Amino acid sequence: RILQVSSRVNSTRYPSSSFSSSSVSTVKLFINGKFVESGSDKWIDIHNPATNEVIGRVPQTTKAEMDAAIASCKHTFPAWADTSVLSRQQVLLRYQQLIKENLKEIAKLITLEQGKTLADAEGDVFRGLQVVEHACSVTSLLLGETMPSITKDMDIYSYRLPLGVCAGIAPFNFPAMIPLWMFPMAMVCGNTFLMKPSERVPGATMLLAKLFQDSGAPDGTLNIIHGQHEAVNYICDHPDIKAISFVGSNQAGEYIFERGSRHGKRVQANMGAKNHGVVMPDANKENTLNQLVGAAFGAAGQRCMALSTAILVGEAKKWLPELVERAKNLRVNAGDQPGADLGPLITPQAKERVCNLIDSGTREGASILLDGRKIKVKGYENGNFVGPTIISNVKPNMTCYKEEIFGPVLVVLETDTLDEAIKIVNDNPYGNGTAIFTTNGATARKYSHLVDVGQVGVNVPIPVPLPMFSFTGSRASFRGDTNFYGKQVTLSLKKIFSLRNFLNIFRSKDSAKKALPAA
Ligand code: NAD
């Protein structure tokens, strides 16, 4: 089917512009403004996680194709960097409109490939859309700084200038939001971009690329390659790539951070998590239990900000049976089925890994209060489903506590005091997000100040910042010193100009070149 971008996309499966229309669709590359079929002889199957049927194939991009993509980014960079910031802003303004018009279609593609419910998939696109909207405020974000009379007859100006070719490597769990954390902000600042989506869920990125092109982004500003390790190594090593945005697991992230940094690139890496929700006995019980259930099991726990660990303090321990009752009421089904609260895990291997971690809890002395391992979903018997699972009596030395589970599993610890809870949170290697549930302002303040975690919610279970702030993380959840979106994103400061006896700063470029001292 033909993609109708100016009105609405009508396809419910792969649109033909960026995918072939053979019996099993193949995902195309996007090189220099064209969606092209890869000549690779190595392909990876894409499965629908609710059925495990093969729904498409994605190529392991060849070296020659990756070279072509980089050459396109590099060739386009000078003209794009020189395009006025207002023109770049206009592209993004059109882009946010097209994403809004096509939000439901992008969401359907996410549910097909990733498995999450349609409501969660729409949220995935919506959170990415907010970053695109934020990118539209580039005219304020890119303002530099000046200080007159820094010494006699001398002023200093700093400009925020684009770096060049940047690249993004994305995970499977937010197929729209995370690519949209990456390329729109980099590109509105004047960089060109090479994107490598997750090989398990490339569809949303392809559709977003088509919409970006239809927003007026010039050919070559955005290029897309596919694959796994070879593509990642290529990005880490290529001298023309100046910066890498990575989101994903620690195993990949540490490697990419180290290898990319070794090649002199600026690397931002947001990685794994073990997010704690601390429940104080003075919390609003009704609200807290509902929030815990949603944050632990929503999106089948495949969120980096999932609240996967509860610490019940003092009398709050008594709320455990009610927590279990609420979790039992969640409906597990294919993501496109009405009423589904959570869908399947991404692969059979992910399901096996999650079940093994639940098994480890039993072996190591924890209690399984709610067990989702044996769940059967009618009509989807081959899907990768795990039902909501609650493990109690968990101790910090247990495997199910130490590992990021990334499934619909809540591990529960108990303490007598807030101080003990804070110690547990700070002793855990990860520091992505956390929440405290309390009605006491002093308790909330103490917790938020003492925990070493990037994003802290007070009675807010998934404290993901809106894009005018930055997404962050601490300790093992984060490498690098730059953040996604927010003001941080424009910290691409390359040059500071010191100007002496230089009055007419609004010169044309040529005359300014003559007058500027060497930077
Ligand atoms: P992943 O690390 O397996 O994959 C991420 C990307 O890295 C993919 O594009 C993949 O092709 C590539 N990759 C995978 N293994 C690699 C390797 N060994 N060498 C080089 N490249 C490799 O992650 P995932 O399973 O797709 O995503 C889930 C993980 O992402 C979880 O750990 C989750 O917490 C994390 N995550 C973190 C954030 C955050 O902001 N902190 C957000 C979303 C997801």
XYZ file of C-alpha atoms and ligand atoms in Angstrom:
563
model
C 0.000 0.000 0.000
C 1.093 3.540 -0.638
C 1.977 5.744 2.291
C -0.277 8.802 2.376
C 1.734 11.174 4.434
C 0.119 14.474 3.678
C -3.190 13.167 4.976
C -3.030 9.952 6.970
C -1.283 6.644 6.612
C -3.883 3.944 5.974
C -1.758 0.857 6.281
C -2.143 -1.465 9.248
C 0.931 -3.478 8.313
C 4.194 -2.453 6.710
C 3.775 0.529 4.359
C 5.247 -0.091 0.929
C 7.450 2.991 0.776
C 9.932 1.723 3.301
C 9.280 -2.040 3.075
C 9.114 -4.459 0.174
C 5.738 -5.986 -0.592
C 6.843 -9.615 -1.027
C 5.143 -12.292 1.117
C 7.545 -11.583 3.976
C 8.239 -7.844 3.927
C 11.855 -6.773 3.929
C 12.832 -3.578 5.659
C 14.629 -1.134 3.402
C 17.606 1.092 4.070
C 17.209 4.875 3.878
C 20.193 6.290 2.040
C 20.496 9.768 0.639
C 16.750 10.337 0.600
C 15.848 6.968 -0.987
C 14.351 3.844 0.531
C 16.488 1.107 -0.999
C 16.495 -2.662 -0.796
C 19.696 -3.984 0.774
C 21.930 -6.283 -1.258
C 22.958 -8.102 1.914
C 23.006 -11.881 2.113
C 22.525 -11.734 5.903
C 19.005 -11.062 7.212
C 17.372 -11.140 10.618
C 13.748 -12.276 11.052
C 11.281 -9.950 12.745
C 8.587 -11.708 14.814
C 5.225 -10.709 16.155
C 5.825 -11.386 19.890
C 2.159 -12.317 20.444
C 2.330 -15.213 17.946
C 6.018 -15.642 17.112
C 5.122 -15.589 13.418
C 7.772 -14.109 11.149
C 6.368 -10.820 9.886
C 9.400 -9.364 8.159
C 13.147 -9.434 7.665
C 15.712 -6.768 8.338
C 19.107 -6.726 6.597
C 22.536 -6.724 8.159
C 23.661 -3.752 6.115
C 26.750 -4.388 3.995
C 29.947 -2.385 4.432
C 29.444 -0.697 1.051
C 25.906 0.349 2.029
C 27.106 1.723 5.369
C 29.845 3.625 3.540
C 27.206 5.114 1.254
C 25.057 6.154 4.222
C 27.969 7.870 5.955
C 29.103 9.538 2.749
C 25.592 10.926 2.356
C 25.557 12.287 5.935
C 29.005 13.807 5.471
C 28.259 15.351 2.095
C 25.004 16.902 3.333
C 26.414 18.294 6.564
C 27.945 21.619 5.414
C 24.813 22.765 3.597
C 22.510 21.625 6.407
C 24.668 23.296 9.064
C 24.529 26.470 6.974
C 20.751 26.300 6.546
C 19.218 29.004 8.678
C 18.044 27.888 12.065
C 14.572 29.184 11.182
C 14.399 26.890 8.155
C 15.486 23.920 10.222
C 12.859 24.845 12.767
C 10.203 24.881 10.028
C 11.041 21.268 9.130
C 10.508 20.260 12.725
C 7.266 22.211 12.958
C 5.900 20.306 9.963
C 7.274 17.077 11.388
C 5.422 17.349 14.690
C 2.199 17.865 12.748
C 2.755 14.788 10.563
C 3.577 12.647 13.607
C 0.324 13.755 15.218
C -1.644 12.897 12.077
C -0.036 9.461 11.851
C 0.276 8.643 15.537
C -2.166 5.732 15.492
C -0.542 4.123 12.466
C 2.916 4.322 14.004
C 1.452 2.827 17.193
C -0.060 -0.121 15.278
C 3.323 -0.883 13.801
C 4.874 -0.785 17.277
C 2.296 -3.221 18.646
C 2.852 -5.547 15.690
C 6.626 -5.736 16.151
C 7.116 -5.020 19.847
C 3.950 -6.483 21.398
C 2.962 -3.679 23.786
C -0.697 -2.669 24.025
C -1.999 -0.096 21.580
C -2.467 2.371 24.447
C 1.167 1.913 25.482
C 2.280 2.164 21.848
C 0.429 5.454 21.425
C 2.132 6.666 24.605
C 5.465 5.621 23.077
C 4.858 7.825 20.027
C 3.420 10.636 22.121
C 6.483 10.853 24.380
C 8.691 11.018 21.305
C 6.436 13.635 19.762
C 6.983 15.804 22.834
C 10.709 15.771 22.119
C 10.040 16.851 18.532
C 7.883 19.682 19.856
C 10.713 20.635 22.176
C 13.110 20.629 19.211
C 10.902 23.315 17.655
C 12.122 25.704 20.370
C 15.615 25.482 18.909
C 15.803 29.219 18.332
C 15.952 29.766 22.093
C 17.932 26.628 22.863
C 20.750 27.545 20.490
C 21.382 31.002 21.892
C 25.003 31.441 22.796
C 26.471 33.553 25.552
C 28.283 36.862 25.549
C 30.174 38.908 28.038
C 31.237 42.433 27.142
C 34.393 44.086 28.479
C 36.023 40.943 29.700
C 39.168 43.020 29.702
C 40.024 46.349 28.101
C 38.360 46.602 24.675
C 37.586 42.924 24.571
C 34.287 40.961 24.506
C 33.695 37.199 24.454
C 31.065 35.364 22.428
C 30.261 31.695 22.567
C 28.254 29.987 19.827
C 26.603 26.598 19.880
C 27.675 24.972 16.650
C 26.814 21.585 15.156
C 29.368 18.805 15.526
C 28.954 17.108 12.151
C 27.692 13.582 11.549
C 26.071 12.035 14.626
C 24.722 8.508 15.056
C 22.048 6.770 17.139
C 21.776 3.146 18.314
C 18.347 2.341 19.770
C 16.818 -0.450 21.904
C 13.662 -2.483 21.237
C 11.453 -1.304 24.064
C 10.450 2.168 22.806
C 10.568 1.881 19.009
C 9.348 5.453 18.399
C 10.218 7.428 21.515
C 13.906 6.627 21.661
C 14.792 7.282 17.998
C 12.847 10.522 18.503
C 15.056 11.334 21.507
C 17.972 11.106 19.122
C 17.770 12.418 15.573
C 15.313 15.374 15.758
C 17.292 17.257 18.410
C 20.648 16.568 16.769
C 19.358 17.603 13.362
C 17.569 20.755 14.348
C 20.929 21.901 15.750
C 22.452 21.445 12.279
C 23.979 17.972 12.538
C 23.271 15.183 10.055
C 22.369 11.778 11.435
C 22.925 8.066 10.920
C 20.283 6.014 12.735
C 20.457 2.313 13.565
C 17.148 1.188 15.059
C 16.822 -2.024 17.030
C 16.878 -4.954 14.605
C 13.825 -6.361 16.410
C 11.578 -3.317 15.843
C 12.751 -1.249 12.862
C 9.257 -0.437 11.523
C 8.443 2.692 13.522
C 11.794 4.260 12.656
C 11.197 3.667 8.937
C 7.794 5.290 9.094
C 9.219 8.188 11.108
C 11.945 8.615 8.480
C 9.350 8.822 5.717
C 7.428 11.443 7.671
C 10.640 13.371 8.285
C 11.375 13.412 4.586
C 7.839 14.600 3.884
C 8.363 17.391 6.401
C 11.007 18.811 4.082
C 14.206 17.395 5.568
C 16.698 17.482 2.681
C 18.001 14.208 1.244
C 21.007 12.948 3.162
C 20.276 14.723 6.436
C 18.964 11.457 7.899
C 20.253 8.037 6.815
C 19.194 4.676 8.254
C 21.128 1.426 8.399
C 20.175 -1.866 10.039
C 21.977 -4.696 11.741
C 23.662 -5.735 14.948
C 27.293 -5.916 15.973
C 28.895 -5.100 12.635
C 26.786 -1.974 12.214
C 27.495 -0.971 15.820
C 31.247 -1.477 15.430
C 31.160 0.496 12.207
C 29.499 3.414 14.010
C 31.937 3.266 16.935
C 34.994 3.234 14.681
C 34.135 5.492 11.753
C 36.222 8.692 11.842
C 33.470 10.793 10.248
C 31.056 10.165 13.119
C 31.562 12.751 15.853
C 29.000 11.678 18.455
C 26.934 8.621 19.366
C 23.636 8.421 21.215
C 23.015 4.983 22.699
C 20.124 3.627 24.733
C 19.969 -0.041 25.713
C 21.475 -2.668 27.973
C 24.665 -2.319 30.011
C 26.353 -5.071 28.084
C 26.063 -3.150 24.822
C 26.248 0.327 26.337
C 29.512 -0.114 28.237
C 31.054 -1.591 25.128
C 29.836 1.193 22.830
C 30.818 3.894 25.311
C 34.318 2.499 25.627
C 34.855 1.785 21.929
C 33.311 5.043 20.698
C 35.178 7.159 23.276
C 38.434 5.448 22.331
C 37.877 6.771 18.829
C 37.451 10.301 20.130
C 33.668 10.492 19.872
C 31.280 12.103 22.302
C 29.138 9.170 23.524
C 25.975 9.417 25.579
C 24.765 6.068 26.906
C 21.612 5.503 28.921
C 21.465 1.915 30.113
C 19.858 -0.618 32.426
C 17.910 -0.074 35.600
C 16.566 -1.518 38.811
C 14.084 1.085 39.977
C 12.875 1.051 43.575
C 9.528 2.252 44.872
C 9.756 2.963 48.605
C 6.362 2.722 50.303
C 5.997 4.491 53.639
C 3.172 3.514 56.008
C 1.764 7.073 55.887
C 1.240 6.885 52.097
C -2.212 7.043 50.536
C -2.746 3.295 50.295
C -5.275 3.222 47.463
C -3.260 5.523 45.255
C 0.062 3.855 46.044
C -1.055 0.298 45.309
C -2.655 1.316 42.009
C 0.460 3.198 40.962
C 2.774 0.352 41.956
C 0.800 -2.172 39.931
C 0.752 0.052 36.838
C 4.444 0.911 37.078
C 5.638 -2.635 37.766
C 3.594 -4.543 35.190
C 2.645 -1.987 32.526
C 4.286 -2.604 29.127
C 5.068 -6.086 30.557
C 7.804 -4.478 32.662
C 9.856 -3.743 29.532
C 10.451 -0.112 30.469
C 13.740 1.222 31.705
C 11.690 3.218 34.216
C 9.511 0.288 35.331
C 9.199 0.221 39.112
C 10.490 -3.328 39.390
C 11.370 -3.328 43.105
C 9.142 -2.334 46.030
C 10.529 -1.635 49.489
C 7.739 -1.752 52.038
C 8.680 0.190 55.161
C 7.225 -0.603 58.620
C 3.467 -1.155 58.655
C 3.284 -0.865 54.853
C 4.357 -4.539 54.842
C 0.757 -5.415 55.643
C -0.385 -4.103 52.235
C 1.218 -6.966 50.349
C -1.908 -9.189 50.049
C -3.857 -6.274 48.540
C -1.052 -5.573 46.113
C -1.247 -9.193 44.946
C -5.033 -8.979 44.516
C -4.720 -5.915 42.282
C -1.989 -7.484 40.168
C -4.176 -10.581 39.650
C -6.824 -8.410 38.008
C -4.567 -7.300 35.159
C -5.505 -8.727 31.764
C -2.707 -10.308 29.754
C -3.384 -10.473 26.016
C -2.021 -9.615 22.585
C -1.368 -5.884 22.474
C -3.999 -5.194 19.799
C -6.786 -6.911 21.750
C -9.293 -4.643 23.503
C -8.881 -4.472 27.253
C -5.311 -5.826 27.323
C -3.309 -4.374 30.221
C -0.049 -6.002 29.240
C 1.221 -7.852 26.202
C 3.982 -10.391 25.560
C 7.731 -10.149 26.054
C 9.819 -9.417 23.006
C 11.267 -12.912 22.327
C 11.036 -16.507 23.586
C 14.588 -16.004 24.927
C 13.428 -12.993 26.950
C 10.586 -15.095 28.362
C 12.966 -17.902 29.267
C 15.357 -15.456 30.937
C 12.562 -13.892 33.008
C 11.258 -17.324 34.064
C 14.784 -18.410 35.049
C 15.127 -15.321 37.224
C 11.810 -16.128 38.923
C 13.076 -19.716 39.449
C 16.234 -18.315 41.043
C 14.069 -16.523 43.614
C 12.541 -19.845 44.711
C 15.932 -21.520 44.851
C 17.463 -18.727 46.910
C 14.708 -18.596 49.559
C 12.239 -15.948 48.328
C 8.469 -16.593 48.114
C 6.462 -16.393 44.887
C 3.180 -14.754 45.881
C 1.883 -14.460 42.332
C 3.281 -16.627 39.558
C 2.874 -15.666 35.893
C 5.194 -18.311 34.436
C 2.526 -20.756 33.302
C 0.058 -18.289 31.852
C -1.767 -19.308 28.660
C -3.401 -16.668 26.488
C -6.304 -18.058 24.458
C -5.691 -17.743 20.743
C -2.049 -16.745 21.309
C -0.621 -19.976 22.719
C 2.726 -19.432 20.968
C 3.247 -15.893 22.274
C 5.954 -14.885 24.739
C 3.578 -14.172 27.597
C 4.461 -13.996 31.278
C 1.734 -12.908 33.695
C 2.255 -10.463 36.560
C 4.548 -12.047 39.134
C 5.300 -10.908 42.685
C 8.292 -12.241 44.613
C 8.450 -11.413 48.323
C 11.000 -12.025 51.105
C 13.663 -10.880 48.682
C 17.118 -10.005 50.022
C 19.690 -7.783 48.291
C 22.074 -10.701 47.706
C 19.528 -12.689 45.642
C 19.917 -12.984 41.889
C 16.360 -11.783 41.218
C 17.236 -8.571 43.050
C 20.669 -8.032 41.534
C 19.705 -8.579 37.887
C 17.540 -6.285 35.788
C 14.615 -8.643 35.052
C 12.894 -6.563 32.322
C 9.626 -8.431 32.598
C 6.329 -8.190 34.531
C 7.948 -9.137 37.842
C 7.862 -7.116 41.052
C 10.407 -8.069 43.709
C 9.477 -6.970 47.221
C 11.848 -6.183 50.092
C 10.889 -5.052 53.565
C 12.611 -2.699 56.009
C 11.784 -1.182 59.380
C 13.041 2.324 58.595
C 13.425 4.827 55.785
C 17.192 4.935 56.366
C 17.480 1.208 55.675
C 15.480 1.668 52.485
C 17.737 4.515 51.322
C 20.793 2.355 51.985
C 19.384 -0.463 49.844
C 18.621 1.941 46.964
C 22.071 3.536 47.101
C 23.881 0.201 47.421
C 22.232 -1.033 44.212
C 24.535 -0.382 41.255
C 21.808 1.150 39.064
C 20.465 4.681 39.414
C 17.912 5.318 36.711
C 14.643 6.158 38.487
C 12.989 5.776 41.869
C 9.834 6.807 43.687
C 8.770 7.337 47.251
C 5.145 7.109 48.352
C 4.421 9.203 51.431
C 2.212 12.024 52.685
C 4.984 13.482 54.815
C 6.890 16.366 53.208
C 9.980 15.936 55.377
C 10.207 12.238 54.455
C 9.830 13.065 50.767
C 12.527 15.717 50.928
C 14.921 13.528 52.870
C 14.492 10.685 50.392
C 14.850 12.814 47.283
C 17.997 14.443 48.611
C 19.726 11.313 49.859
C 19.139 8.847 47.032
C 21.747 8.772 44.296
C 19.302 8.157 41.460
C 18.786 10.237 38.330
C 15.020 10.677 38.367
C 13.061 10.812 41.610
C 9.272 10.747 41.915
C 7.317 11.705 44.999
C 3.999 9.865 44.689
C 4.853 9.665 40.964
C 5.751 6.103 40.019
C 7.465 6.674 36.651
C 9.157 10.070 36.903
C 10.189 10.548 33.275
C 10.975 14.250 32.814
C 9.212 16.274 30.143
C 11.547 17.280 27.315
C 12.217 20.826 28.513
C 14.195 18.997 31.212
C 16.763 16.340 30.385
C 16.475 12.589 30.803
C 19.305 11.460 33.013
C 20.397 8.580 35.230
C 23.258 7.897 37.583
C 25.879 5.263 38.317
C 25.528 2.064 36.226
C 22.493 3.434 34.367
C 24.405 6.220 32.675
C 27.709 6.857 30.933
C 28.978 10.071 29.434
C 28.362 13.663 30.436
C 25.624 14.741 28.045
C 21.911 14.104 28.362
C 19.085 13.462 25.985
C 16.877 16.493 25.254
C 16.386 19.499 27.552
C 18.855 22.367 27.517
C 21.726 19.898 27.769
C 21.169 18.716 24.230
C 22.615 21.836 22.637
C 25.885 21.671 24.535
C 27.772 21.229 21.311
C 30.019 24.129 22.023
C 32.877 24.076 19.567
C 34.321 27.582 19.527
C 34.503 30.627 21.699
C 35.323 33.896 19.997
C 37.190 36.599 21.833
C 36.652 39.890 20.062
C 38.677 43.035 20.565
C 37.647 46.399 19.137
C 35.011 44.679 17.051
C 31.841 46.707 16.968
C 29.836 45.699 13.958
C 28.929 42.127 14.776
C 25.969 41.959 12.368
C 28.130 41.674 9.279
C 27.566 39.418 6.354
C 29.424 36.149 6.640
C 32.180 37.137 4.234
C 32.967 40.450 5.869
C 32.778 38.794 9.292
C 35.288 36.194 8.184
C 37.761 38.916 7.322
C 37.254 40.722 10.587
C 37.155 37.795 13.043
C 40.372 36.932 14.816
C 41.418 33.286 14.587
C 39.336 31.287 17.038
P 20.335 -4.038 23.757
O 21.507 -3.479 24.443
O 20.244 -5.500 23.561
O 20.185 -3.376 22.305
C 20.322 -1.978 22.118
C 21.047 -1.710 20.808
O 22.392 -2.184 20.910
C 20.419 -2.430 19.619
O 20.375 -1.535 18.534
C 21.337 -3.615 19.372
O 21.448 -3.928 18.000
C 22.665 -3.155 19.908
N 23.403 -4.255 20.574
C 22.885 -5.231 21.347
N 23.857 -6.014 21.850
C 25.011 -5.525 21.380
C 26.367 -5.887 21.563
N 26.725 -6.922 22.316
N 27.309 -5.162 20.929
C 26.955 -4.107 20.178
N 25.684 -3.721 19.971
C 24.727 -4.407 20.572
O 19.054 -3.494 24.550
P 17.556 -3.902 24.328
O 17.355 -5.295 24.829
O 17.148 -3.580 22.956
O 16.827 -2.872 25.313
C 16.583 -3.148 26.674
C 17.598 -2.474 27.579
O 17.607 -1.065 27.323
C 17.266 -2.609 29.058
O 18.452 -2.867 29.754
C 16.719 -1.243 29.435
O 16.845 -0.902 30.800
C 17.527 -0.363 28.561
N 16.888 0.934 28.349
C 17.410 2.009 29.003
C 16.811 3.257 28.867
C 17.368 4.443 29.596
O 17.028 5.571 29.248
N 18.219 4.256 30.589
C 15.693 3.396 28.042
C 15.204 2.279 27.369
C 15.816 1.042 27.529
